[in-house]
Amino acid sequence: MKNGMAHLNRNAQRIVDQIIADDERFGVACGRGSLGEHLIDAGAASPGGLEVGLRMAEICMGGLGTVSMALDRHNENWPLSVTVHSSQPVLACLASQYAGWRLSHEKYFAMGSGPARLLARVEPIFEEIAYSETDASTSVLLLETDRPPPPAVVEKVSSATGLEPDALTFIYAPTQSLAGSIQIIGRSLEVALHKAHSLNFPLNAIVDGTGCAPVPAPHPDFLKAMGRTNDAIIYGGLVQLFVLGSADDARALAEELPSCRSRDYGQPFAEIFKKFNGDFYAIDPHLFSPAEVIVTAIETGDTFRAGEWNKEMLEHSLG
């Protein structure tokens, strides 16, 4: 991690302000909740779209990443892909983008991601991330859901972050929407960072990274939509990490990082989810990683590759 102030909350707020100022272009609905919190519907009752999905992914990364789309004629079935890059991948992906904040009240449940996590620091990962922002005057949380947060959840976030509700913005979109699916596809680098952490690879040795994954068609059924977005990364994601340290360490990381190293690899994610009776946390966490990885040891000049694009599984899941 680089030293100094990265200003994740300030960066994210800048993107939020752009969306609010140009809400018609982005296809979103902006308003205020009962406690004064800012609400942005990016794909529930509003149309949202690809562009706001890209901006949501950048918000999730605290403005420390670039997210873009491209068309590739050589990929006949899924020519559209999302590419993400960050030169501060640990802060962008683990301190902000990772959807690790579980927020619930009665029947409401959503996973929260974005720089508000950095202020709340309620997840175990923050025991290993020294960076903090004590001067943030506003913050943003992205929720993967089709409903705005109820007042009890807003109050919980306010209490955890130390900010009044009117200083908080909640941007939400369901997985079934275009924007919701795009911001999930934009997590190819994040899942690689999270798995590297679970493999006990030193976070401060990961200095740069980029990733991409194909964009599947959204689906109105939540389970199928969730399955497609996960499978796009698990069976079609490609990530390159640039790391410090020895060639042996880089080789070991490359060998363990791909999704094919998981015990649950080889089935569509929706079927795996059903097999474990909808218990997301019963699934092998090592499944959540890109299909292919490239790890470059920048101090030795060595590059190691592992994993593979699984066209058969993509065709089965993405259609």
PDB file of C-alpha atoms in Angstrom:
ATOM      1  CA  MET A   1       0.000   0.000   0.000  1.00  0.00           C
ATOM      2  CA  LYS A   2       1.269   3.443  -0.835  1.00  0.00           C
ATOM      3  CA  ASN A   3       1.733   5.983   1.931  1.00  0.00           C
ATOM      4  CA  GLY A   4      -0.094   9.291   2.250  1.00  0.00           C
ATOM      5  CA  MET A   5      -3.750  10.166   1.969  1.00  0.00           C
ATOM      6  CA  ALA A   6      -5.581   8.385  -0.820  1.00  0.00           C
ATOM      7  CA  HIS A   7      -8.879  10.186  -0.051  1.00  0.00           C
ATOM      8  CA  LEU A   8     -11.218   7.315  -0.955  1.00  0.00           C
ATOM      9  CA  ASN A   9     -14.277   9.040   0.496  1.00  0.00           C
ATOM     10  CA  ARG A  10     -13.531  12.348  -1.191  1.00  0.00           C
ATOM     11  CA  ASN A  11     -12.917  10.629  -4.530  1.00  0.00           C
ATOM     12  CA  ALA A  12     -16.126   8.622  -4.298  1.00  0.00           C
ATOM     13  CA  GLN A  13     -18.140  11.715  -3.405  1.00  0.00           C
ATOM     14  CA  ARG A  14     -16.830  13.461  -6.498  1.00  0.00           C
ATOM     15  CA  ILE A  15     -18.224  10.665  -8.685  1.00  0.00           C
ATOM     16  CA  VAL A  16     -21.520  10.684  -6.782  1.00  0.00           C
ATOM     17  CA  ASP A  17     -21.847  14.424  -7.346  1.00  0.00           C
ATOM     18  CA  GLN A  18     -21.369  13.893 -11.084  1.00  0.00           C
ATOM     19  CA  ILE A  19     -24.127  11.285 -11.156  1.00  0.00           C
ATOM     20  CA  ILE A  20     -26.529  13.504  -9.222  1.00  0.00           C
ATOM     21  CA  ALA A  21     -25.781  16.493 -11.444  1.00  0.00           C
ATOM     22  CA  ASP A  22     -26.467  14.459 -14.583  1.00  0.00           C
ATOM     23  CA  ASP A  23     -29.126  12.062 -13.312  1.00  0.00           C
ATOM     24  CA  GLU A  24     -31.129  11.935 -16.552  1.00  0.00           C
ATOM     25  CA  ARG A  25     -28.095  10.952 -18.579  1.00  0.00           C
ATOM     26  CA  PHE A  26     -27.239   8.180 -16.129  1.00  0.00           C
ATOM     27  CA  GLY A  27     -30.841   6.967 -15.886  1.00  0.00           C
ATOM     28  CA  VAL A  28     -30.985   7.203 -12.105  1.00  0.00           C
ATOM     29  CA  ALA A  29     -33.445   8.606  -9.579  1.00  0.00           C
ATOM     30  CA  CYS A  30     -32.028  10.762  -6.790  1.00  0.00           C
ATOM     31  CA  GLY A  31     -33.766  11.777  -3.590  1.00  0.00           C
ATOM     32  CA  ARG A  32     -33.635  11.917   0.184  1.00  0.00           C
ATOM     33  CA  GLY A  33     -34.695   9.395   2.774  1.00  0.00           C
ATOM     34  CA  SER A  34     -36.635  10.077   5.972  1.00  0.00           C
ATOM     35  CA  LEU A  35     -33.440  10.798   7.937  1.00  0.00           C
ATOM     36  CA  GLY A  36     -32.026  13.127   5.305  1.00  0.00           C
ATOM     37  CA  GLU A  37     -29.755  10.526   3.692  1.00  0.00           C
ATOM     38  CA  HIS A  38     -29.081  10.803  -0.034  1.00  0.00           C
ATOM     39  CA  LEU A  39     -30.551   7.950  -2.103  1.00  0.00           C
ATOM     40  CA  ILE A  40     -29.649   7.018  -5.670  1.00  0.00           C
ATOM     41  CA  ASP A  41     -31.723   4.334  -7.368  1.00  0.00           C
ATOM     42  CA  ALA A  42     -29.483   3.049 -10.170  1.00  0.00           C
ATOM     43  CA  GLY A  43     -31.502   0.106 -11.402  1.00  0.00           C
ATOM     44  CA  ALA A  44     -34.476  -0.781  -9.207  1.00  0.00           C
ATOM     45  CA  ALA A  45     -37.375   1.488 -10.184  1.00  0.00           C
ATOM     46  CA  SER A  46     -35.114   3.500 -12.497  1.00  0.00           C
ATOM     47  CA  PRO A  47     -33.537   2.188 -15.714  1.00  0.00           C
ATOM     48  CA  GLY A  48     -29.902   2.769 -14.778  1.00  0.00           C
ATOM     49  CA  GLY A  49     -27.629   1.321 -17.453  1.00  0.00           C
ATOM     50  CA  LEU A  50     -24.110   0.342 -18.410  1.00  0.00           C
ATOM     51  CA  GLU A  51     -22.526   3.743 -17.826  1.00  0.00           C
ATOM     52  CA  VAL A  52     -23.766   4.232 -14.299  1.00  0.00           C
ATOM     53  CA  GLY A  53     -22.725   0.643 -13.585  1.00  0.00           C
ATOM     54  CA  LEU A  54     -19.157   1.611 -14.479  1.00  0.00           C
ATOM     55  CA  ARG A  55     -19.339   4.657 -12.227  1.00  0.00           C
ATOM     56  CA  MET A  56     -20.731   2.524  -9.406  1.00  0.00           C
ATOM     57  CA  ALA A  57     -17.728   0.228  -9.684  1.00  0.00           C
ATOM     58  CA  GLU A  58     -15.416   3.242  -9.467  1.00  0.00           C
ATOM     59  CA  ILE A  59     -17.334   4.521  -6.432  1.00  0.00           C
ATOM     60  CA  CYS A  60     -16.909   1.111  -4.812  1.00  0.00           C
ATOM     61  CA  MET A  61     -13.161   1.420  -5.359  1.00  0.00           C
ATOM     62  CA  GLY A  62     -13.065   4.797  -3.658  1.00  0.00           C
ATOM     63  CA  GLY A  63     -12.009   6.457  -6.896  1.00  0.00           C
ATOM     64  CA  LEU A  64      -8.714   4.547  -6.860  1.00  0.00           C
ATOM     65  CA  GLY A  65      -9.525   2.512  -9.948  1.00  0.00           C
ATOM     66  CA  THR A  66     -10.534   2.964 -13.548  1.00  0.00           C
ATOM     67  CA  VAL A  67     -13.348   0.855 -14.971  1.00  0.00           C
ATOM     68  CA  SER A  68     -14.160   0.642 -18.681  1.00  0.00           C
ATOM     69  CA  MET A  69     -15.940  -1.453 -21.288  1.00  0.00           C
ATOM     70  CA  ALA A  70     -14.727  -2.781 -24.620  1.00  0.00           C
ATOM     71  CA  LEU A  71     -16.049  -4.873 -27.488  1.00  0.00           C
ATOM     72  CA  ASP A  72     -13.937  -7.701 -28.903  1.00  0.00           C
ATOM     73  CA  ARG A  73     -15.067  -9.220 -32.216  1.00  0.00           C
ATOM     74  CA  HIS A  74     -12.966 -12.327 -31.543  1.00  0.00           C
ATOM     75  CA  ASN A  75     -15.146 -13.274 -28.575  1.00  0.00           C
ATOM     76  CA  GLU A  76     -18.258 -14.220 -30.500  1.00  0.00           C
ATOM     77  CA  ASN A  77     -20.548 -15.130 -27.614  1.00  0.00           C
ATOM     78  CA  TRP A  78     -19.695 -12.386 -25.109  1.00  0.00           C
ATOM     79  CA  PRO A  79     -17.886  -9.616 -26.995  1.00  0.00           C
ATOM     80  CA  LEU A  80     -18.529  -7.012 -24.290  1.00  0.00           C
ATOM     81  CA  SER A  81     -16.144  -7.060 -21.331  1.00  0.00           C
ATOM     82  CA  VAL A  82     -15.397  -4.892 -18.310  1.00  0.00           C
ATOM     83  CA  THR A  83     -11.790  -4.039 -17.491  1.00  0.00           C
ATOM     84  CA  VAL A  84     -10.677  -2.649 -14.140  1.00  0.00           C
ATOM     85  CA  HIS A  85      -7.279  -1.337 -13.045  1.00  0.00           C
ATOM     86  CA  SER A  86      -5.815   0.094  -9.861  1.00  0.00           C
ATOM     87  CA  SER A  87      -2.325   1.210  -8.865  1.00  0.00           C
ATOM     88  CA  GLN A  88      -3.452   1.004  -5.244  1.00  0.00           C
ATOM     89  CA  PRO A  89      -5.281  -2.330  -5.412  1.00  0.00           C
ATOM     90  CA  VAL A  90      -5.255  -3.165  -1.700  1.00  0.00           C
ATOM     91  CA  LEU A  91      -6.962   0.066  -0.701  1.00  0.00           C
ATOM     92  CA  ALA A  92      -9.250   0.133  -3.734  1.00  0.00           C
ATOM     93  CA  CYS A  93     -10.340  -3.492  -3.542  1.00  0.00           C
ATOM     94  CA  LEU A  94     -10.090  -4.629   0.077  1.00  0.00           C
ATOM     95  CA  ALA A  95     -10.560  -1.381   2.008  1.00  0.00           C
ATOM     96  CA  SER A  96     -13.438  -0.214  -0.193  1.00  0.00           C
ATOM     97  CA  GLN A  97     -14.806  -2.395  -3.015  1.00  0.00           C
ATOM     98  CA  TYR A  98     -15.191  -5.708  -1.220  1.00  0.00           C
ATOM     99  CA  ALA A  99     -18.851  -6.306  -0.334  1.00  0.00           C
ATOM    100  CA  GLY A 100     -18.099  -7.336   3.228  1.00  0.00           C
ATOM    101  CA  TRP A 101     -20.528  -5.270   5.310  1.00  0.00           C
ATOM    102  CA  ARG A 102     -23.692  -7.256   6.030  1.00  0.00           C
ATOM    103  CA  LEU A 103     -26.574  -4.907   6.757  1.00  0.00           C
ATOM    104  CA  SER A 104     -29.953  -6.201   7.840  1.00  0.00           C
ATOM    105  CA  HIS A 105     -33.117  -5.158   9.620  1.00  0.00           C
ATOM    106  CA  GLU A 106     -36.161  -7.424   9.866  1.00  0.00           C
ATOM    107  CA  LYS A 107     -36.681  -8.683   6.269  1.00  0.00           C
ATOM    108  CA  TYR A 108     -34.220  -6.252   4.727  1.00  0.00           C
ATOM    109  CA  PHE A 109     -30.743  -7.527   3.853  1.00  0.00           C
ATOM    110  CA  ALA A 110     -27.985  -6.113   1.673  1.00  0.00           C
ATOM    111  CA  MET A 111     -24.244  -6.401   1.290  1.00  0.00           C
ATOM    112  CA  GLY A 112     -22.519  -3.045   1.512  1.00  0.00           C
ATOM    113  CA  SER A 113     -19.409  -1.969  -0.353  1.00  0.00           C
ATOM    114  CA  GLY A 114     -17.618   1.311  -0.858  1.00  0.00           C
ATOM    115  CA  PRO A 115     -15.538   3.749   1.196  1.00  0.00           C
ATOM    116  CA  ALA A 116     -18.029   3.921   4.078  1.00  0.00           C
ATOM    117  CA  ARG A 117     -16.562   0.550   5.087  1.00  0.00           C
ATOM    118  CA  LEU A 118     -13.237   2.270   5.658  1.00  0.00           C
ATOM    119  CA  LEU A 119     -14.839   4.626   8.167  1.00  0.00           C
ATOM    120  CA  ALA A 120     -16.876   1.958   9.937  1.00  0.00           C
ATOM    121  CA  ARG A 121     -14.057  -0.605  10.164  1.00  0.00           C
ATOM    122  CA  VAL A 122     -16.442  -3.268  11.472  1.00  0.00           C
ATOM    123  CA  GLU A 123     -14.952  -6.126   9.425  1.00  0.00           C
ATOM    124  CA  PRO A 124     -11.936  -8.253  10.445  1.00  0.00           C
ATOM    125  CA  ILE A 125     -10.001  -7.264   7.299  1.00  0.00           C
ATOM    126  CA  PHE A 126      -9.425  -3.811   8.771  1.00  0.00           C
ATOM    127  CA  GLU A 127      -7.233  -5.285  11.475  1.00  0.00           C
ATOM    128  CA  GLU A 128      -4.670  -5.692   8.682  1.00  0.00           C
ATOM    129  CA  ILE A 129      -5.237  -2.383   6.886  1.00  0.00           C
ATOM    130  CA  ALA A 130      -3.566   0.478   8.726  1.00  0.00           C
ATOM    131  CA  TYR A 131      -4.820   3.207   6.407  1.00  0.00           C
ATOM    132  CA  SER A 132      -7.687   5.303   7.770  1.00  0.00           C
ATOM    133  CA  GLU A 133      -9.504   8.541   6.987  1.00  0.00           C
ATOM    134  CA  THR A 134     -10.448  10.591  10.018  1.00  0.00           C
ATOM    135  CA  ASP A 135     -11.203  13.787   8.111  1.00  0.00           C
ATOM    136  CA  ALA A 136     -13.998  12.489   5.848  1.00  0.00           C
ATOM    137  CA  SER A 137     -17.039  14.774   5.918  1.00  0.00           C
ATOM    138  CA  THR A 138     -19.200  12.601   3.605  1.00  0.00           C
ATOM    139  CA  SER A 139     -19.296   8.965   2.606  1.00  0.00           C
ATOM    140  CA  VAL A 140     -20.897   6.536   0.176  1.00  0.00           C
ATOM    141  CA  LEU A 141     -22.160   2.982   0.488  1.00  0.00           C
ATOM    142  CA  LEU A 142     -23.292   0.823  -2.416  1.00  0.00           C
ATOM    143  CA  LEU A 143     -25.979  -1.783  -1.722  1.00  0.00           C
ATOM    144  CA  GLU A 144     -26.740  -4.792  -3.939  1.00  0.00           C
ATOM    145  CA  THR A 145     -30.508  -4.681  -3.541  1.00  0.00           C
ATOM    146  CA  ASP A 146     -33.713  -3.445  -5.159  1.00  0.00           C
ATOM    147  CA  ARG A 147     -34.793  -1.340  -2.161  1.00  0.00           C
ATOM    148  CA  PRO A 148     -33.379   1.666  -0.332  1.00  0.00           C
ATOM    149  CA  PRO A 149     -32.158   1.028   3.207  1.00  0.00           C
ATOM    150  CA  PRO A 150     -34.746   1.375   5.987  1.00  0.00           C
ATOM    151  CA  PRO A 151     -34.124   4.022   8.690  1.00  0.00           C
ATOM    152  CA  ALA A 152     -32.696   1.423  11.084  1.00  0.00           C
ATOM    153  CA  VAL A 153     -29.957   0.535   8.582  1.00  0.00           C
ATOM    154  CA  VAL A 154     -29.241   4.198   7.870  1.00  0.00           C
ATOM    155  CA  GLU A 155     -28.871   4.780  11.607  1.00  0.00           C
ATOM    156  CA  LYS A 156     -26.529   1.791  11.890  1.00  0.00           C
ATOM    157  CA  VAL A 157     -24.301   3.122   9.114  1.00  0.00           C
ATOM    158  CA  SER A 158     -24.407   6.619  10.604  1.00  0.00           C
ATOM    159  CA  SER A 159     -23.365   5.337  14.004  1.00  0.00           C
ATOM    160  CA  ALA A 160     -20.573   3.148  12.622  1.00  0.00           C
ATOM    161  CA  THR A 161     -19.106   5.835  10.352  1.00  0.00           C
ATOM    162  CA  GLY A 162     -19.549   8.750  12.756  1.00  0.00           C
ATOM    163  CA  LEU A 163     -21.357  10.779  10.088  1.00  0.00           C
ATOM    164  CA  GLU A 164     -24.848  12.232  10.231  1.00  0.00           C
ATOM    165  CA  PRO A 165     -27.368  10.644   7.833  1.00  0.00           C
ATOM    166  CA  ASP A 166     -27.438  13.731   5.611  1.00  0.00           C
ATOM    167  CA  ALA A 167     -23.705  13.248   4.972  1.00  0.00           C
ATOM    168  CA  LEU A 168     -24.292   9.708   3.676  1.00  0.00           C
ATOM    169  CA  THR A 169     -25.207   8.560   0.175  1.00  0.00           C
ATOM    170  CA  PHE A 170     -26.675   5.122  -0.500  1.00  0.00           C
ATOM    171  CA  ILE A 171     -26.594   4.020  -4.128  1.00  0.00           C
ATOM    172  CA  TYR A 172     -28.422   0.779  -4.869  1.00  0.00           C
ATOM    173  CA  ALA A 173     -29.236  -1.541  -7.752  1.00  0.00           C
ATOM    174  CA  PRO A 174     -30.270  -5.196  -7.911  1.00  0.00           C
ATOM    175  CA  THR A 175     -28.122  -7.869  -9.524  1.00  0.00           C
ATOM    176  CA  GLN A 176     -30.820  -8.311 -12.186  1.00  0.00           C
ATOM    177  CA  SER A 177     -30.257  -4.781 -13.531  1.00  0.00           C
ATOM    178  CA  LEU A 178     -27.702  -3.636 -16.086  1.00  0.00           C
ATOM    179  CA  ALA A 179     -25.962  -1.347 -13.609  1.00  0.00           C
ATOM    180  CA  GLY A 180     -26.032  -3.960 -10.872  1.00  0.00           C
ATOM    181  CA  SER A 181     -24.508  -6.631 -13.085  1.00  0.00           C
ATOM    182  CA  ILE A 182     -21.807  -4.311 -14.440  1.00  0.00           C
ATOM    183  CA  GLN A 183     -20.596  -3.272 -10.988  1.00  0.00           C
ATOM    184  CA  ILE A 184     -20.347  -6.955 -10.022  1.00  0.00           C
ATOM    185  CA  ILE A 185     -18.428  -7.857 -13.193  1.00  0.00           C
ATOM    186  CA  GLY A 186     -16.102  -4.996 -12.247  1.00  0.00           C
ATOM    187  CA  ARG A 187     -14.875  -7.041  -9.265  1.00  0.00           C
ATOM    188  CA  SER A 188     -12.478  -9.346 -11.125  1.00  0.00           C
ATOM    189  CA  LEU A 189      -9.453  -7.660  -9.540  1.00  0.00           C
ATOM    190  CA  GLU A 190     -11.126  -7.496  -6.140  1.00  0.00           C
ATOM    191  CA  VAL A 191     -11.783 -11.237  -5.944  1.00  0.00           C
ATOM    192  CA  ALA A 192      -8.138 -11.881  -6.845  1.00  0.00           C
ATOM    193  CA  LEU A 193      -6.985  -9.571  -4.042  1.00  0.00           C
ATOM    194  CA  HIS A 194      -9.354 -11.187  -1.566  1.00  0.00           C
ATOM    195  CA  LYS A 195      -8.149 -14.684  -2.448  1.00  0.00           C
ATOM    196  CA  ALA A 196      -4.502 -13.579  -2.287  1.00  0.00           C
ATOM    197  CA  HIS A 197      -5.232 -12.350   1.230  1.00  0.00           C
ATOM    198  CA  SER A 198      -6.854 -15.673   2.163  1.00  0.00           C
ATOM    199  CA  LEU A 199      -3.720 -17.432   0.870  1.00  0.00           C
ATOM    200  CA  ASN A 200      -1.679 -15.307   3.306  1.00  0.00           C
ATOM    201  CA  PHE A 201       0.202 -13.514   0.551  1.00  0.00           C
ATOM    202  CA  PRO A 202       1.509 -10.236   2.057  1.00  0.00           C
ATOM    203  CA  LEU A 203      -0.800  -7.408   1.053  1.00  0.00           C
ATOM    204  CA  ASN A 204       1.965  -4.814   0.964  1.00  0.00           C
ATOM    205  CA  ALA A 205       3.686  -6.877  -1.751  1.00  0.00           C
ATOM    206  CA  ILE A 206       0.792  -6.342  -4.218  1.00  0.00           C
ATOM    207  CA  VAL A 207       1.584  -3.043  -5.911  1.00  0.00           C
ATOM    208  CA  ASP A 208      -0.554  -2.957  -9.061  1.00  0.00           C
ATOM    209  CA  GLY A 209      -3.186  -4.969 -10.836  1.00  0.00           C
ATOM    210  CA  THR A 210      -5.718  -5.200 -13.622  1.00  0.00           C
ATOM    211  CA  GLY A 211      -8.515  -7.577 -14.518  1.00  0.00           C
ATOM    212  CA  CYS A 212     -11.325  -8.181 -16.976  1.00  0.00           C
ATOM    213  CA  ALA A 213     -14.367 -10.406 -17.382  1.00  0.00           C
ATOM    214  CA  PRO A 214     -17.109 -10.890 -19.999  1.00  0.00           C
ATOM    215  CA  VAL A 215     -20.487  -9.245 -19.526  1.00  0.00           C
ATOM    216  CA  PRO A 216     -23.417 -11.688 -19.558  1.00  0.00           C
ATOM    217  CA  ALA A 217     -26.966 -10.692 -20.353  1.00  0.00           C
ATOM    218  CA  PRO A 218     -28.867  -9.730 -17.199  1.00  0.00           C
ATOM    219  CA  HIS A 219     -31.646 -12.064 -16.129  1.00  0.00           C
ATOM    220  CA  PRO A 220     -34.909 -11.189 -14.322  1.00  0.00           C
ATOM    221  CA  ASP A 221     -34.510 -14.161 -11.977  1.00  0.00           C
ATOM    222  CA  PHE A 222     -32.227 -13.244  -9.061  1.00  0.00           C
ATOM    223  CA  LEU A 223     -30.585 -16.662  -8.758  1.00  0.00           C
ATOM    224  CA  LYS A 224     -29.793 -16.849 -12.470  1.00  0.00           C
ATOM    225  CA  ALA A 225     -28.560 -13.254 -12.508  1.00  0.00           C
ATOM    226  CA  MET A 226     -26.305 -13.896  -9.522  1.00  0.00           C
ATOM    227  CA  GLY A 227     -25.070 -17.116 -11.117  1.00  0.00           C
ATOM    228  CA  ARG A 228     -24.186 -15.423 -14.389  1.00  0.00           C
ATOM    229  CA  THR A 229     -22.263 -12.542 -12.816  1.00  0.00           C
ATOM    230  CA  ASN A 230     -20.284 -14.879 -10.574  1.00  0.00           C
ATOM    231  CA  ASP A 231     -19.572 -17.351 -13.370  1.00  0.00           C
ATOM    232  CA  ALA A 232     -18.363 -14.567 -15.668  1.00  0.00           C
ATOM    233  CA  ILE A 233     -15.435 -14.086 -13.280  1.00  0.00           C
ATOM    234  CA  ILE A 234     -15.020 -17.665 -12.013  1.00  0.00           C
ATOM    235  CA  TYR A 235     -14.913 -19.166 -15.515  1.00  0.00           C
ATOM    236  CA  GLY A 236     -14.076 -16.157 -17.697  1.00  0.00           C
ATOM    237  CA  GLY A 237     -12.118 -13.668 -15.582  1.00  0.00           C
ATOM    238  CA  LEU A 238      -8.492 -12.749 -16.293  1.00  0.00           C
ATOM    239  CA  VAL A 239      -6.318 -10.872 -13.767  1.00  0.00           C
ATOM    240  CA  GLN A 240      -2.695  -9.764 -13.768  1.00  0.00           C
ATOM    241  CA  LEU A 241      -0.992  -8.790 -10.513  1.00  0.00           C
ATOM    242  CA  PHE A 242       2.363  -7.075 -10.146  1.00  0.00           C
ATOM    243  CA  VAL A 243       4.063  -8.047  -6.905  1.00  0.00           C
ATOM    244  CA  LEU A 244       7.219  -7.507  -4.897  1.00  0.00           C
ATOM    245  CA  GLY A 245       9.292 -10.401  -3.585  1.00  0.00           C
ATOM    246  CA  SER A 246      10.865 -13.522  -4.943  1.00  0.00           C
ATOM    247  CA  ALA A 247      10.019 -15.396  -8.104  1.00  0.00           C
ATOM    248  CA  ASP A 248       9.152 -18.433  -5.993  1.00  0.00           C
ATOM    249  CA  ASP A 249       6.549 -16.451  -4.049  1.00  0.00           C
ATOM    250  CA  ALA A 250       5.040 -15.097  -7.261  1.00  0.00           C
ATOM    251  CA  ARG A 251       4.913 -18.597  -8.761  1.00  0.00           C
ATOM    252  CA  ALA A 252       3.221 -20.012  -5.681  1.00  0.00           C
ATOM    253  CA  LEU A 253       0.613 -17.255  -5.744  1.00  0.00           C
ATOM    254  CA  ALA A 254      -0.111 -17.825  -9.433  1.00  0.00           C
ATOM    255  CA  GLU A 255      -0.540 -21.553  -8.917  1.00  0.00           C
ATOM    256  CA  GLU A 256      -3.042 -21.178  -6.060  1.00  0.00           C
ATOM    257  CA  LEU A 257      -4.977 -18.135  -7.238  1.00  0.00           C
ATOM    258  CA  PRO A 258      -7.236 -19.419 -10.078  1.00  0.00           C
ATOM    259  CA  SER A 259     -10.772 -20.581  -9.342  1.00  0.00           C
ATOM    260  CA  CYS A 260      -9.956 -24.080 -10.650  1.00  0.00           C
ATOM    261  CA  ARG A 261      -8.095 -24.707  -7.385  1.00  0.00           C
ATOM    262  CA  SER A 262     -11.411 -24.726  -5.508  1.00  0.00           C
ATOM    263  CA  ARG A 263     -13.176 -27.930  -4.492  1.00  0.00           C
ATOM    264  CA  ASP A 264     -16.459 -26.477  -5.839  1.00  0.00           C
ATOM    265  CA  TYR A 265     -15.092 -25.607  -9.295  1.00  0.00           C
ATOM    266  CA  GLY A 266     -16.800 -27.163 -12.313  1.00  0.00           C
ATOM    267  CA  GLN A 267     -20.493 -26.353 -11.859  1.00  0.00           C
ATOM    268  CA  PRO A 268     -22.521 -23.220 -12.596  1.00  0.00           C
ATOM    269  CA  PHE A 269     -22.610 -21.012  -9.538  1.00  0.00           C
ATOM    270  CA  ALA A 270     -26.417 -21.083  -9.374  1.00  0.00           C
ATOM    271  CA  GLU A 271     -26.319 -24.884  -9.055  1.00  0.00           C
ATOM    272  CA  ILE A 272     -23.628 -24.701  -6.372  1.00  0.00           C
ATOM    273  CA  PHE A 273     -25.741 -22.173  -4.492  1.00  0.00           C
ATOM    274  CA  LYS A 274     -28.742 -24.517  -4.598  1.00  0.00           C
ATOM    275  CA  LYS A 275     -26.616 -27.477  -3.495  1.00  0.00           C
ATOM    276  CA  PHE A 276     -25.688 -25.609  -0.320  1.00  0.00           C
ATOM    277  CA  ASN A 277     -29.355 -24.621   0.273  1.00  0.00           C
ATOM    278  CA  GLY A 278     -28.709 -20.962  -0.380  1.00  0.00           C
ATOM    279  CA  ASP A 279     -26.012 -20.703   2.282  1.00  0.00           C
ATOM    280  CA  PHE A 280     -23.509 -18.416   0.547  1.00  0.00           C
ATOM    281  CA  TYR A 281     -20.937 -18.954   3.280  1.00  0.00           C
ATOM    282  CA  ALA A 282     -20.970 -22.754   2.950  1.00  0.00           C
ATOM    283  CA  ILE A 283     -19.466 -22.454  -0.536  1.00  0.00           C
ATOM    284  CA  ASP A 284     -15.694 -22.826  -0.691  1.00  0.00           C
ATOM    285  CA  PRO A 285     -14.438 -19.216  -0.508  1.00  0.00           C
ATOM    286  CA  HIS A 286     -11.539 -20.120  -2.806  1.00  0.00           C
ATOM    287  CA  LEU A 287     -14.036 -20.486  -5.657  1.00  0.00           C
ATOM    288  CA  PHE A 288     -14.414 -16.697  -5.763  1.00  0.00           C
ATOM    289  CA  SER A 289     -11.411 -15.911  -7.904  1.00  0.00           C
ATOM    290  CA  PRO A 290     -10.658 -15.338 -11.598  1.00  0.00           C
ATOM    291  CA  ALA A 291     -10.408 -18.168 -14.089  1.00  0.00           C
ATOM    292  CA  GLU A 292      -6.959 -17.131 -15.312  1.00  0.00           C
ATOM    293  CA  VAL A 293      -4.173 -15.293 -13.527  1.00  0.00           C
ATOM    294  CA  ILE A 294      -0.844 -13.777 -14.436  1.00  0.00           C
ATOM    295  CA  VAL A 295       1.527 -12.842 -11.626  1.00  0.00           C
ATOM    296  CA  THR A 296       4.598 -10.743 -12.415  1.00  0.00           C
ATOM    297  CA  ALA A 297       7.460 -10.475  -9.937  1.00  0.00           C
ATOM    298  CA  ILE A 298       8.659  -6.978 -10.800  1.00  0.00           C
ATOM    299  CA  GLU A 299      11.942  -7.259  -8.890  1.00  0.00           C
ATOM    300  CA  THR A 300      13.089 -10.362 -10.778  1.00  0.00           C
ATOM    301  CA  GLY A 301      11.322  -9.903 -14.123  1.00  0.00           C
ATOM    302  CA  ASP A 302       9.590 -13.286 -13.952  1.00  0.00           C
ATOM    303  CA  THR A 303       5.968 -13.868 -14.948  1.00  0.00           C
ATOM    304  CA  PHE A 304       3.861 -16.897 -14.084  1.00  0.00           C
ATOM    305  CA  ARG A 305       0.510 -17.970 -15.541  1.00  0.00           C
ATOM    306  CA  ALA A 306      -2.123 -20.398 -14.302  1.00  0.00           C
ATOM    307  CA  GLY A 307      -5.764 -21.295 -14.846  1.00  0.00           C
ATOM    308  CA  GLU A 308      -7.801 -21.162 -18.033  1.00  0.00           C
ATOM    309  CA  TRP A 309     -10.831 -19.643 -19.721  1.00  0.00           C
ATOM    310  CA  ASN A 310     -13.601 -22.249 -19.397  1.00  0.00           C
ATOM    311  CA  LYS A 311     -15.741 -21.788 -22.488  1.00  0.00           C
ATOM    312  CA  GLU A 312     -17.884 -24.858 -21.780  1.00  0.00           C
ATOM    313  CA  MET A 313     -18.966 -23.563 -18.368  1.00  0.00           C
ATOM    314  CA  LEU A 314     -19.540 -20.056 -19.718  1.00  0.00           C
ATOM    315  CA  GLU A 315     -21.795 -21.385 -22.454  1.00  0.00           C
ATOM    316  CA  HIS A 316     -23.724 -23.443 -19.921  1.00  0.00           C
ATOM    317  CA  SER A 317     -24.207 -20.548 -17.500  1.00  0.00           C
ATOM    318  CA  LEU A 318     -24.187 -17.356 -19.575  1.00  0.00           C
ATOM    319  CA  GLY A 319     -26.192 -18.757 -22.475  1.00  0.00           C
TER     320      GLY A 319
END
